CSV table of C-alpha atoms in Angstrom, one decimal:
chain,number,residue,atom,x,y,z
A,1,MET,CA,114.9,136.2,83.7
A,2,SER,CA,114.9,134.2,86.9
A,3,PHE,CA,115.5,130.6,86.9
A,4,GLU,CA,112.1,129.9,88.2
A,5,ASP,CA,110.7,131.1,84.8
A,6,TRP,CA,112.4,128.2,83.0
A,7,ARG,CA,109.0,126.5,82.3
A,8,ARG,CA,107.6,129.5,80.7
A,9,ILE,CA,110.1,129.5,77.8
A,10,ASP,CA,108.5,128.2,74.6
A,11,VAL,CA,111.2,125.8,73.7
A,12,ASP,CA,109.3,124.7,70.6
A,13,GLN,CA,108.9,128.0,68.8
A,14,TYR,CA,112.0,127.5,66.7
A,15,ASP,CA,111.6,123.8,66.3
A,16,PRO,CA,111.0,122.9,62.6
A,17,GLU,CA,109.5,119.6,63.6
A,18,ASN,CA,107.0,121.1,66.0
A,19,VAL,CA,103.8,119.7,64.4
A,20,TYR,CA,102.0,116.7,65.7
A,21,VAL,CA,100.5,114.8,62.8
A,22,GLU,CA,97.9,112.4,64.2
A,23,ASP,CA,97.8,108.9,63.0
A,24,GLU,CA,95.0,108.2,60.4
A,25,LEU,CA,92.2,106.3,62.0
A,26,PRO,CA,91.0,103.1,60.3
A,27,ASP,CA,87.3,102.5,60.1
A,28,THR,CA,86.0,106.1,59.9
A,29,ARG,CA,83.1,107.0,57.6
A,30,PRO,CA,84.0,110.5,56.4
A,31,ASN,CA,81.7,110.2,53.3
A,32,THR,CA,78.5,109.6,55.3
A,33,SER,CA,75.8,111.9,53.8
A,34,LEU,CA,72.7,113.3,55.3
A,35,GLN,CA,70.6,110.9,53.2
A,36,ASP,CA,72.4,108.0,54.8
A,37,ILE,CA,71.5,109.4,58.3
A,38,GLN,CA,67.9,109.8,57.2
A,39,SER,CA,67.6,106.3,56.2
A,40,LEU,CA,69.3,105.3,59.4
A,41,THR,CA,66.8,107.4,61.4
A,42,GLN,CA,63.9,105.6,59.7
A,43,THR,CA,65.3,102.2,60.7
A,44,LEU,CA,66.0,103.3,64.2
A,45,ARG,CA,62.4,104.6,64.5
A,46,SER,CA,60.9,101.3,63.3
A,47,SER,CA,63.0,99.5,65.8
A,48,ILE,CA,61.8,101.9,68.6
A,49,GLN,CA,58.2,101.1,67.6
A,50,ARG,CA,58.9,97.5,68.0
A,51,MET,CA,60.5,98.3,71.4
A,52,ASP,CA,63.6,96.7,70.0
A,53,ILE,CA,66.0,99.1,71.7
A,54,VAL,CA,69.0,96.7,71.7
A,55,ASN,CA,69.0,96.3,68.1
A,56,ALA,CA,68.5,100.0,67.5
A,57,LEU,CA,71.5,100.9,69.4
A,58,LYS,CA,73.5,98.2,67.8
A,59,THR,CA,72.5,99.5,64.4
A,60,ALA,CA,73.5,103.0,65.6
A,61,ILE,CA,76.9,101.9,66.9
A,62,GLU,CA,77.6,100.2,63.6
A,63,ASN,CA,76.8,103.2,61.5
A,64,ALA,CA,78.3,106.0,63.6
A,65,PRO,CA,79.6,108.5,61.1
A,66,TYR,CA,83.1,109.1,62.7
A,67,GLY,CA,85.1,111.7,60.8
A,68,ALA,CA,82.0,113.0,58.8
A,69,SER,CA,81.0,116.7,58.8
A,70,GLU,CA,79.5,118.3,61.8
A,71,GLU,CA,76.0,118.4,60.2
A,72,VAL,CA,75.9,114.7,59.6
A,73,LYS,CA,77.2,113.9,63.1
A,74,ASP,CA,74.6,116.2,64.6
A,75,ALA,CA,71.7,114.5,62.5
A,76,PHE,CA,73.1,111.2,63.8
A,77,LEU,CA,73.1,112.3,67.4
A,78,HIS,CA,69.6,113.4,67.1
A,79,SER,CA,68.3,110.0,66.0
A,80,VAL,CA,70.4,108.2,68.7
A,81,TYR,CA,68.8,110.7,71.1
A,82,GLU,CA,65.4,109.4,70.2
A,83,VAL,CA,66.4,105.9,71.0
A,84,PHE,CA,67.8,106.8,74.3
A,85,VAL,CA,64.6,108.8,75.5
A,86,SER,CA,62.2,106.3,74.2
A,87,VAL,CA,63.1,103.8,76.9
A,88,LYS,CA,61.3,103.4,80.2
A,89,LEU,CA,63.8,104.0,83.0
A,90,SER,CA,63.0,100.7,84.7
A,91,ASP,CA,63.9,98.7,81.6
A,92,ILE,CA,67.5,100.2,81.1
A,93,ASN,CA,69.1,97.6,83.4
A,94,ASN,CA,67.7,94.7,81.2
A,95,PHE,CA,69.1,96.4,78.0
A,96,ILE,CA,72.6,97.0,79.4
A,97,GLY,CA,73.0,93.3,80.2
A,98,GLN,CA,72.6,92.6,76.5
A,99,PHE,CA,75.6,94.5,75.2
A,100,ASP,CA,79.2,93.5,75.0
A,101,ILE,CA,81.8,95.7,76.5
A,102,ASP,CA,82.7,97.5,73.2
A,103,SER,CA,79.0,98.5,72.6
A,104,ILE,CA,78.9,99.8,76.2
A,105,ASP,CA,81.9,101.9,75.5
A,106,ALA,CA,80.1,103.4,72.4
A,107,ILE,CA,76.9,103.9,74.3
A,108,VAL,CA,78.7,105.9,77.1
A,109,LYS,CA,80.3,107.9,74.4
A,110,PHE,CA,76.9,108.8,72.9
A,111,VAL,CA,75.6,109.7,76.3
A,112,TYR,CA,78.4,112.0,77.0
A,113,VAL,CA,78.3,113.8,73.6
A,114,LEU,CA,74.6,114.2,73.9
A,115,MET,CA,74.8,115.8,77.3
A,116,SER,CA,77.1,118.3,75.8
A,117,LYS,CA,74.4,119.4,73.3
A,118,GLU,CA,71.9,122.1,74.3
A,119,TRP,CA,69.0,120.6,72.5
A,120,ALA,CA,69.4,117.4,74.3
A,121,LEU,CA,69.2,119.0,77.8
A,122,LYS,CA,65.3,118.7,77.9
A,123,GLN,CA,65.6,115.0,78.9
A,124,SER,CA,69.1,114.9,80.2
A,125,SER,CA,67.7,113.1,83.3
A,126,THR,CA,67.2,110.1,81.2
A,127,LEU,CA,70.7,110.2,79.7
A,128,ILE,CA,72.1,110.5,83.3
A,129,VAL,CA,70.2,107.3,84.4
A,130,TRP,CA,71.7,105.5,81.3
A,131,LEU,CA,75.2,106.5,82.5
A,132,ASP,CA,74.4,105.8,86.1
A,133,ARG,CA,73.2,102.3,85.4
A,134,ILE,CA,76.1,101.5,83.2
A,135,VAL,CA,78.7,102.6,85.7
A,136,GLU,CA,76.8,100.5,88.3
A,137,THR,CA,77.1,97.4,86.3
A,138,VAL,CA,80.4,97.8,84.5
A,139,GLY,CA,82.4,100.2,86.5
A,140,ASP,CA,84.5,103.3,85.5
A,141,GLY,CA,86.3,101.7,82.6
A,142,PRO,CA,83.9,103.1,79.8
A,143,ILE,CA,84.2,106.6,81.1
A,144,VAL,CA,88.0,106.5,81.0
A,145,ARG,CA,87.8,105.0,77.5
A,146,TYR,CA,85.5,107.7,76.3
A,147,LEU,CA,88.0,110.3,77.5
A,148,SER,CA,90.9,108.7,75.7
A,149,ASP,CA,88.9,107.6,72.6
A,150,PRO,CA,90.3,109.0,69.3
A,151,TYR,CA,86.9,108.3,67.6
A,152,LYS,CA,85.0,111.6,68.2
A,153,LEU,CA,81.5,112.5,67.4
B,1,MET,CA,100.8,89.1,102.9
B,2,SER,CA,102.4,92.5,102.4
B,3,ILE,CA,105.0,94.6,104.2
B,4,THR,CA,104.4,98.4,104.2
B,5,PHE,CA,107.1,101.1,104.5
B,6,ASN,CA,105.7,104.6,105.2
B,7,LEU,CA,108.7,106.5,103.8
B,8,SER,CA,107.3,110.0,103.1
B,9,LYS,CA,104.3,112.2,103.1
B,10,ASN,CA,105.1,113.3,99.4
B,11,PRO,CA,104.6,111.2,96.2
B,12,ILE,CA,107.1,108.7,95.2
B,13,TYR,CA,107.3,108.7,91.4
B,14,ASP,CA,109.7,105.8,91.2
B,15,HIS,CA,111.5,103.4,93.4
B,16,CYS,CA,114.2,100.7,93.0
B,17,PHE,CA,115.7,98.0,95.4
B,18,THR,CA,119.2,97.1,95.3
B,19,SER,CA,120.0,93.6,93.8
B,20,ASP,CA,120.5,92.2,97.4
B,21,ARG,CA,117.0,93.6,98.3
B,22,THR,CA,118.3,95.3,101.5
B,23,HIS,CA,118.2,98.8,100.3
B,24,VAL,CA,115.6,101.0,98.5
B,25,ALA,CA,116.1,104.2,96.5
B,26,ILE,CA,113.0,106.4,96.2
B,27,THR,CA,112.4,109.7,94.4
B,28,GLN,CA,111.4,112.6,96.7
B,29,GLY,CA,111.0,115.8,94.7
B,30,LYS,CA,114.5,117.0,93.5
B,31,ASP,CA,116.3,114.3,95.6
B,32,VAL,CA,116.7,110.6,95.7
B,33,LEU,CA,116.7,109.0,99.2
B,34,ILE,CA,118.3,105.7,99.9
B,35,TYR,CA,117.0,103.7,102.8
B,36,ASN,CA,118.4,100.6,104.5
B,37,LEU,CA,115.4,98.4,105.2
B,38,GLN,CA,117.2,95.4,106.8
B,39,ASN,CA,115.1,96.2,109.9
B,40,PRO,CA,111.6,96.4,108.2
B,41,SER,CA,110.0,98.1,111.3
B,42,LYS,CA,112.7,100.9,111.3
B,43,PRO,CA,113.7,102.2,107.8
B,44,GLN,CA,117.1,103.9,108.2
B,45,LEU,CA,117.8,106.9,105.9
B,46,LEU,CA,121.4,106.3,104.6
B,47,THR,CA,122.0,109.0,101.9
B,48,THR,CA,120.3,111.8,100.0
B,49,LEU,CA,121.5,112.2,96.4
B,50,LYS,CA,121.2,115.9,95.7
B,51,HIS,CA,122.1,117.6,92.4
B,52,HIS,CA,118.9,117.8,90.1
B,53,ASP,CA,117.0,121.1,90.3
B,54,LYS,CA,113.6,119.9,89.0
B,55,PRO,CA,111.7,116.9,90.3
B,56,ILE,CA,113.2,113.5,89.5
B,57,THR,CA,111.0,111.3,87.3
B,58,ALA,CA,112.9,108.0,87.4
B,59,VAL,CA,115.5,106.1,89.4
B,60,ASP,CA,117.1,102.8,88.4
B,61,ILE,CA,119.9,100.7,89.9
B,62,SER,CA,122.1,98.5,87.7
B,63,ILE,CA,123.2,95.0,88.4
B,64,ASP,CA,126.7,96.4,89.5
B,65,GLY,CA,125.1,99.0,91.8
B,66,LYS,CA,125.3,102.1,89.7
B,67,ILE,CA,122.2,104.4,90.2
B,68,VAL,CA,120.8,106.5,87.3
B,69,THR,CA,118.4,109.3,88.0
B,70,CYS,CA,116.6,111.5,85.4
B,71,SER,CA,114.7,114.5,86.0
B,72,GLN,CA,112.4,117.2,84.5
B,73,ASP,CA,115.6,119.5,84.5
B,74,ARG,CA,116.5,117.6,81.2
B,75,ASN,CA,119.5,115.9,82.8
B,76,ALA,CA,120.4,112.4,83.8
B,77,LEU,CA,123.1,111.5,86.3
B,78,VAL,CA,124.9,108.2,87.2
B,79,TRP,CA,125.8,107.8,90.7
B,80,THR,CA,128.6,105.5,91.7
B,81,LEU,CA,129.5,104.5,95.2
B,82,GLN,CA,133.0,105.6,96.3
B,83,PRO,CA,135.2,103.7,98.7
B,84,ASN,CA,134.4,106.4,101.4
B,85,GLY,CA,130.7,105.3,101.2
B,86,GLU,CA,129.6,108.5,99.3
B,87,TYR,CA,128.0,108.6,96.0
B,88,LYS,CA,129.7,110.6,93.2
B,89,GLU,CA,127.7,111.8,90.3
B,90,THR,CA,128.8,111.8,86.6
B,91,LEU,CA,127.0,114.0,84.0
B,92,VAL,CA,125.3,112.3,81.1
B,93,LEU,CA,125.0,114.2,77.8
B,94,LEU,CA,121.3,113.6,76.9
B,95,ARG,CA,121.0,116.5,74.5
B,96,ILE,CA,117.3,116.9,75.0
B,97,ASN,CA,115.3,120.1,75.3
B,98,ARG,CA,112.4,118.7,77.4
B,99,ALA,CA,111.9,116.8,80.6
B,100,ALA,CA,113.3,113.3,80.9
B,101,THR,CA,110.6,110.9,81.9
B,102,CYS,CA,112.0,107.5,82.4
B,103,ALA,CA,115.3,105.7,82.7
B,104,LYS,CA,116.3,102.0,82.6
B,105,TRP,CA,119.6,100.2,82.9
B,106,SER,CA,120.3,97.5,80.4
B,107,PRO,CA,120.6,94.0,82.1
B,108,ASN,CA,124.4,94.0,82.0
B,109,GLY,CA,124.7,97.6,83.2
B,110,LYS,CA,126.7,98.9,80.4
B,111,LYS,CA,124.1,101.0,78.8
B,112,PHE,CA,120.9,102.8,79.8
B,113,ALA,CA,118.1,104.4,78.0
B,114,VAL,CA,116.4,107.7,78.9
B,115,GLY,CA,113.0,108.5,77.5
B,116,SER,CA,111.8,112.1,77.3
B,117,SER,CA,109.2,114.6,76.1
B,118,ALA,CA,111.6,115.6,73.4
B,119,ARG,CA,110.3,112.8,71.2
B,120,VAL,CA,113.6,110.9,71.5
B,121,ILE,CA,115.1,108.0,73.3
B,122,SER,CA,118.7,108.7,74.4
B,123,VAL,CA,120.7,105.4,74.6
B,124,CYS,CA,123.7,106.2,76.8
B,125,TYR,CA,127.0,104.5,77.2
B,126,PHE,CA,130.2,105.3,78.9
B,127,GLU,CA,133.1,107.0,77.1
B,128,GLU,CA,136.3,106.3,79.0
B,129,GLU,CA,138.4,108.9,77.4
B,130,ASN,CA,136.4,111.8,78.6
B,131,ASP,CA,134.9,110.2,81.7
B,132,TRP,CA,131.3,110.8,81.0
B,133,TRP,CA,128.2,109.2,79.6
B,134,ILE,CA,127.3,110.1,76.0
B,135,SER,CA,124.2,109.2,74.1
B,136,LYS,CA,122.9,108.3,70.8
B,137,HIS,CA,119.3,109.3,69.8
B,138,ILE,CA,116.5,107.2,68.6
B,139,LYS,CA,114.2,109.7,66.8
B,140,ARG,CA,112.2,108.1,64.1
B,141,PRO,CA,109.3,107.4,64.0
B,142,ILE,CA,108.5,108.7,67.6
B,143,LYS,CA,105.9,111.5,67.4
B,144,SER,CA,105.4,112.2,71.2
B,145,THR,CA,106.6,111.8,74.7
B,146,ILE,CA,108.1,108.4,75.7
B,147,LEU,CA,106.5,107.3,78.9
B,148,SER,CA,108.1,103.9,79.4
B,149,LEU,CA,111.0,101.6,78.5
B,150,ASP,CA,112.0,98.1,79.0
B,151,TRP,CA,115.2,96.0,77.9
B,152,HIS,CA,115.5,92.6,76.3
B,153,GLU,CA,118.0,90.3,78.0
B,154,ASN,CA,120.3,90.6,75.0
B,155,ASN,CA,121.0,94.3,76.0
B,156,VAL,CA,120.1,95.4,72.4
B,157,LEU,CA,116.4,95.4,72.0
B,158,LEU,CA,114.5,98.1,73.7
B,159,ALA,CA,110.7,98.4,74.0
B,160,SER,CA,109.1,101.8,74.4
B,161,GLY,CA,105.6,103.1,75.0
B,162,SER,CA,104.6,106.6,74.0
B,163,THR,CA,101.8,109.2,74.2
B,164,ASP,CA,101.4,108.9,70.5
B,165,GLY,CA,99.7,105.7,71.2
B,166,HIS,CA,102.4,103.5,69.7
B,167,LEU,CA,104.2,100.6,71.3
B,168,ARG,CA,107.6,100.0,69.6
B,169,VAL,CA,110.6,97.9,69.9
B,170,PHE,CA,113.9,99.3,68.7
B,171,SER,CA,117.4,98.0,68.3
B,172,THR,CA,120.0,100.0,70.3
B,173,PHE,CA,123.1,98.2,69.1
B,174,ILE,CA,126.2,100.2,69.6
B,175,LYS,CA,129.5,99.1,68.0
B,176,GLY,CA,132.2,98.5,70.6
B,177,VAL,CA,129.8,98.3,73.4
B,178,ASP,CA,127.5,95.4,72.4
B,179,ALA,CA,128.0,91.9,71.3
B,180,LYS,CA,126.2,91.0,68.0
B,181,PRO,CA,122.9,89.7,69.2
B,182,ASN,CA,121.5,86.3,68.1
B,183,PRO,CA,118.7,86.3,65.6
B,184,SER,CA,115.3,86.1,67.4
B,185,ILE,CA,111.6,86.6,66.6
B,186,TRP,CA,112.4,90.4,66.7
B,187,GLY,CA,114.7,90.3,63.8
B,188,GLU,CA,118.1,89.2,62.4
B,189,ARG,CA,120.1,92.2,61.4
B,190,LEU,CA,119.8,94.9,64.1
B,191,PRO,CA,121.8,98.1,63.3
B,192,PHE,CA,121.0,101.1,65.7
B,193,GLN,CA,117.5,102.4,65.4
B,194,THR,CA,116.1,99.4,63.7
B,195,LEU,CA,112.4,99.3,64.3
B,196,CYS,CA,111.4,95.8,65.2
B,197,LEU,CA,107.9,96.2,66.2
B,198,ASP,CA,105.4,99.1,65.9
B,199,VAL,CA,101.7,98.9,66.8
B,200,ASN,CA,99.3,101.7,67.2
B,201,LEU,CA,97.2,101.1,70.3
B,202,SER,CA,95.6,104.6,70.2
B,203,SER,CA,96.0,105.3,73.8
B,204,TRP,CA,98.9,106.6,75.9
B,205,ILE,CA,101.1,103.7,76.7
B,206,GLN,CA,101.9,104.1,80.5
B,207,ASP,CA,104.2,101.2,80.8
B,208,VAL,CA,105.7,98.3,78.7
B,209,LYS,CA,107.3,95.0,79.6
B,210,PHE,CA,108.9,92.1,77.7
B,211,SER,CA,107.6,88.8,78.7
B,212,PRO,CA,110.1,86.6,80.8
B,213,ASP,CA,110.7,84.5,77.7
B,214,TYR,CA,111.2,87.6,75.5
B,215,GLN,CA,108.7,86.2,72.9
B,216,PHE,CA,106.1,89.1,73.3
B,217,VAL,CA,105.4,92.3,75.0
B,218,ALA,CA,102.7,93.7,77.2
B,219,GLY,CA,101.7,97.3,77.7
B,220,VAL,CA,99.0,99.2,79.7
B,221,GLY,CA,97.2,102.1,78.2
B,222,HIS,CA,95.6,105.2,79.6
B,223,ASP,CA,92.2,103.8,78.4
B,224,SER,CA,92.1,101.2,81.2
B,225,SER,CA,93.2,98.5,78.9
B,226,LEU,CA,95.9,95.9,78.9
B,227,PHE,CA,97.6,95.0,75.6
B,228,VAL,CA,99.4,92.0,74.8
B,229,VAL,CA,101.4,91.9,71.5
B,230,TYR,CA,102.9,89.0,69.8
B,231,PRO,CA,105.3,89.6,67.0
B,232,GLY,CA,105.0,87.8,63.7
B,233,SER,CA,107.8,86.3,61.6
B,234,GLY,CA,107.6,88.9,58.9
B,235,GLU,CA,109.2,92.3,59.2
B,236,LEU,CA,107.1,94.5,61.6
B,237,GLU,CA,104.5,91.9,61.5
B,238,VAL,CA,102.1,91.4,64.4
B,239,SER,CA,100.8,87.9,64.7
B,240,LYS,CA,98.3,88.7,67.5
B,241,LEU,CA,97.1,91.6,69.5
B,242,ASP,CA,95.0,91.2,72.6
B,243,LYS,CA,93.4,94.1,74.0
B,244,ILE,CA,91.7,93.5,77.4
B,245,LYS,CA,89.4,96.3,78.4
B,246,THR,CA,88.8,96.6,82.1
B,247,SER,CA,86.4,98.3,84.4
B,248,ASN,CA,89.2,99.8,86.4
B,249,LEU,CA,90.7,103.2,86.4
B,250,PRO,CA,93.9,103.4,84.2
B,251,PHE,CA,97.0,101.4,84.9
B,252,THR,CA,100.3,103.1,85.3
B,253,SER,CA,102.6,100.0,85.7
B,254,VAL,CA,102.8,96.4,84.6
B,255,ILE,CA,105.1,93.5,85.4
B,256,PHE,CA,105.2,89.8,84.5
B,257,ALA,CA,105.0,87.2,87.2
B,258,ASN,CA,105.7,84.4,84.6
B,259,ASN,CA,104.9,83.8,81.0
B,260,SER,CA,101.2,83.3,81.6
B,261,LYS,CA,100.6,85.7,84.5
B,262,LEU,CA,101.1,89.5,84.8
B,263,ILE,CA,100.3,92.2,87.5
B,264,CYS,CA,99.0,95.7,86.6
B,265,ALA,CA,98.4,98.6,89.1
B,266,GLY,CA,97.6,102.3,88.8
B,267,TYR,CA,94.9,104.7,89.8
B,268,ASP,CA,92.8,102.1,91.5
B,269,CYS,CA,95.4,101.9,94.3
B,270,HIS,CA,95.7,98.0,94.3
B,271,PRO,CA,97.4,95.5,92.1
B,272,ILE,CA,95.3,93.4,89.7
B,273,VAL,CA,96.3,90.0,88.2
B,274,PHE,CA,95.7,88.8,84.6
B,275,GLU,CA,96.5,85.3,83.4
B,276,GLY,CA,96.4,83.8,80.0
B,277,ASN,CA,98.4,82.8,77.0
B,278,ALA,CA,98.6,83.3,73.1
B,279,SER,CA,95.9,80.8,72.3
B,280,GLN,CA,93.3,81.5,74.8
B,281,GLY,CA,93.8,85.2,75.4
B,282,TRP,CA,94.2,87.1,78.7
B,283,LYS,CA,91.7,87.5,81.5
B,284,HIS,CA,91.5,89.3,84.8
B,285,THR,CA,91.6,86.5,87.5
B,286,TYR,CA,92.0,88.2,90.9
B,287,SER,CA,93.1,91.3,92.6
B,288,ILE,CA,95.8,91.6,95.4
B,289,ASP,CA,94.8,93.8,98.4
B,290,ASP,CA,91.3,93.7,97.0
B,291,PRO,CA,89.1,96.5,98.6
B,292,THR,CA,85.9,94.6,97.8
B,293,LYS,CA,86.8,91.8,100.1
B,294,LYS,CA,87.4,94.1,103.0
B,295,LYS,CA,85.0,95.6,105.5
B,296,VAL,CA,84.1,99.2,105.3
B,297,ASN,CA,86.3,101.2,107.6
B,298,VAL,CA,84.9,101.8,111.0
B,299,VAL,CA,84.0,105.3,111.7
B,300,GLU,CA,86.6,107.1,114.0
B,301,ASN,CA,84.7,110.0,115.0
B,302,GLN,CA,80.9,109.8,115.5
B,303,SER,CA,80.2,113.3,116.9
B,304,ALA,CA,77.4,115.6,115.9
B,305,ARG,CA,80.0,118.0,114.4
B,306,ASN,CA,81.2,115.3,112.2
B,307,MET,CA,77.7,114.4,111.0
B,308,PHE,CA,76.9,118.0,110.0
B,309,ARG,CA,80.3,118.3,108.4
B,310,GLN,CA,79.6,115.1,106.5
B,311,MET,CA,76.2,116.6,105.3
B,312,ASP,CA,78.0,119.8,104.3
B,313,LEU,CA,80.9,118.2,102.5
B,314,LYS,CA,79.3,115.3,100.8
B,315,GLY,CA,75.4,115.9,101.1
B,316,SER,CA,74.9,112.7,102.9
B,317,THR,CA,74.5,111.7,106.6
B,318,GLU,CA,76.0,108.4,106.0
B,319,GLN,CA,79.2,108.0,108.0
B,320,LYS,CA,82.1,107.3,105.8
B,321,SER,CA,85.8,107.2,106.6
B,322,ASN,CA,88.3,109.3,104.7
B,323,THR,CA,90.7,106.4,104.1
B,324,LEU,CA,90.6,103.9,101.2
B,325,LEU,CA,90.2,100.2,101.9
B,326,THR,CA,93.4,99.5,100.1
B,327,ILE,CA,97.0,99.7,101.6
B,328,HIS,CA,98.0,102.4,99.1
B,329,GLN,CA,96.0,105.5,99.8
B,330,ASN,CA,96.8,107.1,96.5
B,331,THR,CA,97.8,106.1,92.9
B,332,ILE,CA,100.4,103.3,92.5
B,333,THR,CA,103.1,104.9,90.4
B,334,GLN,CA,105.4,102.0,89.8
B,335,LEU,CA,105.7,98.2,90.2
B,336,LYS,CA,109.0,96.4,90.4
B,337,PRO,CA,109.8,92.7,90.6
B,338,PHE,CA,111.3,92.0,94.2
B,339,GLN,CA,112.0,88.2,94.5
B,340,TYR,CA,112.0,85.2,92.2
B,341,ASP,CA,111.8,81.4,92.9
B,342,ASN,CA,112.1,78.6,90.3
B,343,ASN,CA,108.5,79.2,89.0
B,344,GLY,CA,108.8,83.0,88.5
B,345,LEU,CA,108.0,86.0,90.6
B,346,ILE,CA,106.9,85.5,94.1
B,347,ARG,CA,107.1,89.1,95.5
B,348,PHE,CA,107.0,92.5,94.0
B,349,SER,CA,107.1,96.0,95.3
B,350,SER,CA,105.1,99.1,94.6
B,351,SER,CA,105.5,102.8,95.3
B,352,GLY,CA,102.7,105.3,95.4
B,353,ASN,CA,101.7,108.9,95.4
B,354,ASP,CA,100.9,108.4,99.1
B,355,GLY,CA,104.6,108.1,99.9
B,356,LYS,CA,104.4,104.3,100.7
B,357,VAL,CA,106.6,101.6,99.4
B,358,VAL,CA,104.9,98.1,99.8
B,359,ILE,CA,106.1,94.6,99.2
B,360,PHE,CA,103.3,92.2,98.1
B,361,ASP,CA,103.1,88.5,97.6
B,362,VAL,CA,101.9,87.5,94.1
């Protein structure tokens, strides 16, 4: 073996401590059930009818089921998706101004996760506009924080 | 005001000035180059330190002029100046199986610490009998690569930032090398490997620094945030944790100007200043070399060919220059304090992936 191959040696294969145990995250909701999400969806829908988008998103951010099963997460994303696409594009700027930086980070996270779902592609242009306006007003920080966020959906 | 030195076309991962501020050592791939900067318009290359066979990740110069380098080849070397003007290297027994990532001399120059991807911090000290540097390992509870280290003035406490998201402060007390440290907010009894502070910031900690009064620590994370951590009186107690989210790209380096002012820099290519204190929290106040305050670069080449090239490459006919508005044209890799007056830091230096070393006024 030539010396250039040095990096290809798997130095970890005989290491007994070669396991990375992630820290437990506080504030996750692994026990969220589908019923919980259904009632959340009802709340969000009534907010949408009142055109109270800011509160709808705030409720969604508070109840995001981090650490729950894929099924529950997916149901949650569906209802968040309804909130995002119910907005008139021209109003998005007004809404963004009413969130603090932590909420903005969460919104960017929702947008990114939704853009990765096939069923959300129909109106992905709306999602892109959300992201675009946020980056315009807040900068690149929320995107970086989405990438390094341990709370996944 | 700033002074720019274009030293290379290749990235500089780390740099360090000598204590008399006339010479600078920079990393260049597998070598360290030492320049004489007494004539700022003409940097003069003095020596090349050649021995490592993988890229060098860090270089540091002690108060008495010893140079330590560490590299991805899993070794660290201590270079001492000989009477004939050449540097002689001494091997350090790090005993690690992964790349070394950072190295820092203790303030008195008797010990240094090397962080590595092997999930250990090697605390190294000189053993006279065998004429080599040996190390003791700090292992627990580190779970991942160590990215940054910083020493307390008592030569015993060491702050570290890691990719497991933890900012920790350890004791590196070595019998026979260190004097017993005075009790402080960090603890009273400090045998080797005592954990004095451990906070989970859940993002890679790219850099960590003790405050000038050694009462708290600041760290920068890979999530574009700045963290300021105040220890409490109890064991491992944190009395206050400030997390300042920014709109910037992540920071790679942080230094204190004084107890209420610190400077960060990183992927945004210019230094950014935060001010604050324990009671009011910390806020971004201004930027140094701020690109938003500069005019857009003049277009150098307004040919038809350039216009079509622009449309092809960027999909726009708008003429834009290829250079950034900041002095550094690529990520800033390291900030180092340069010059102090009675009120604290007045100048600091930065090195970047663009091969520049720049001295800025605070």
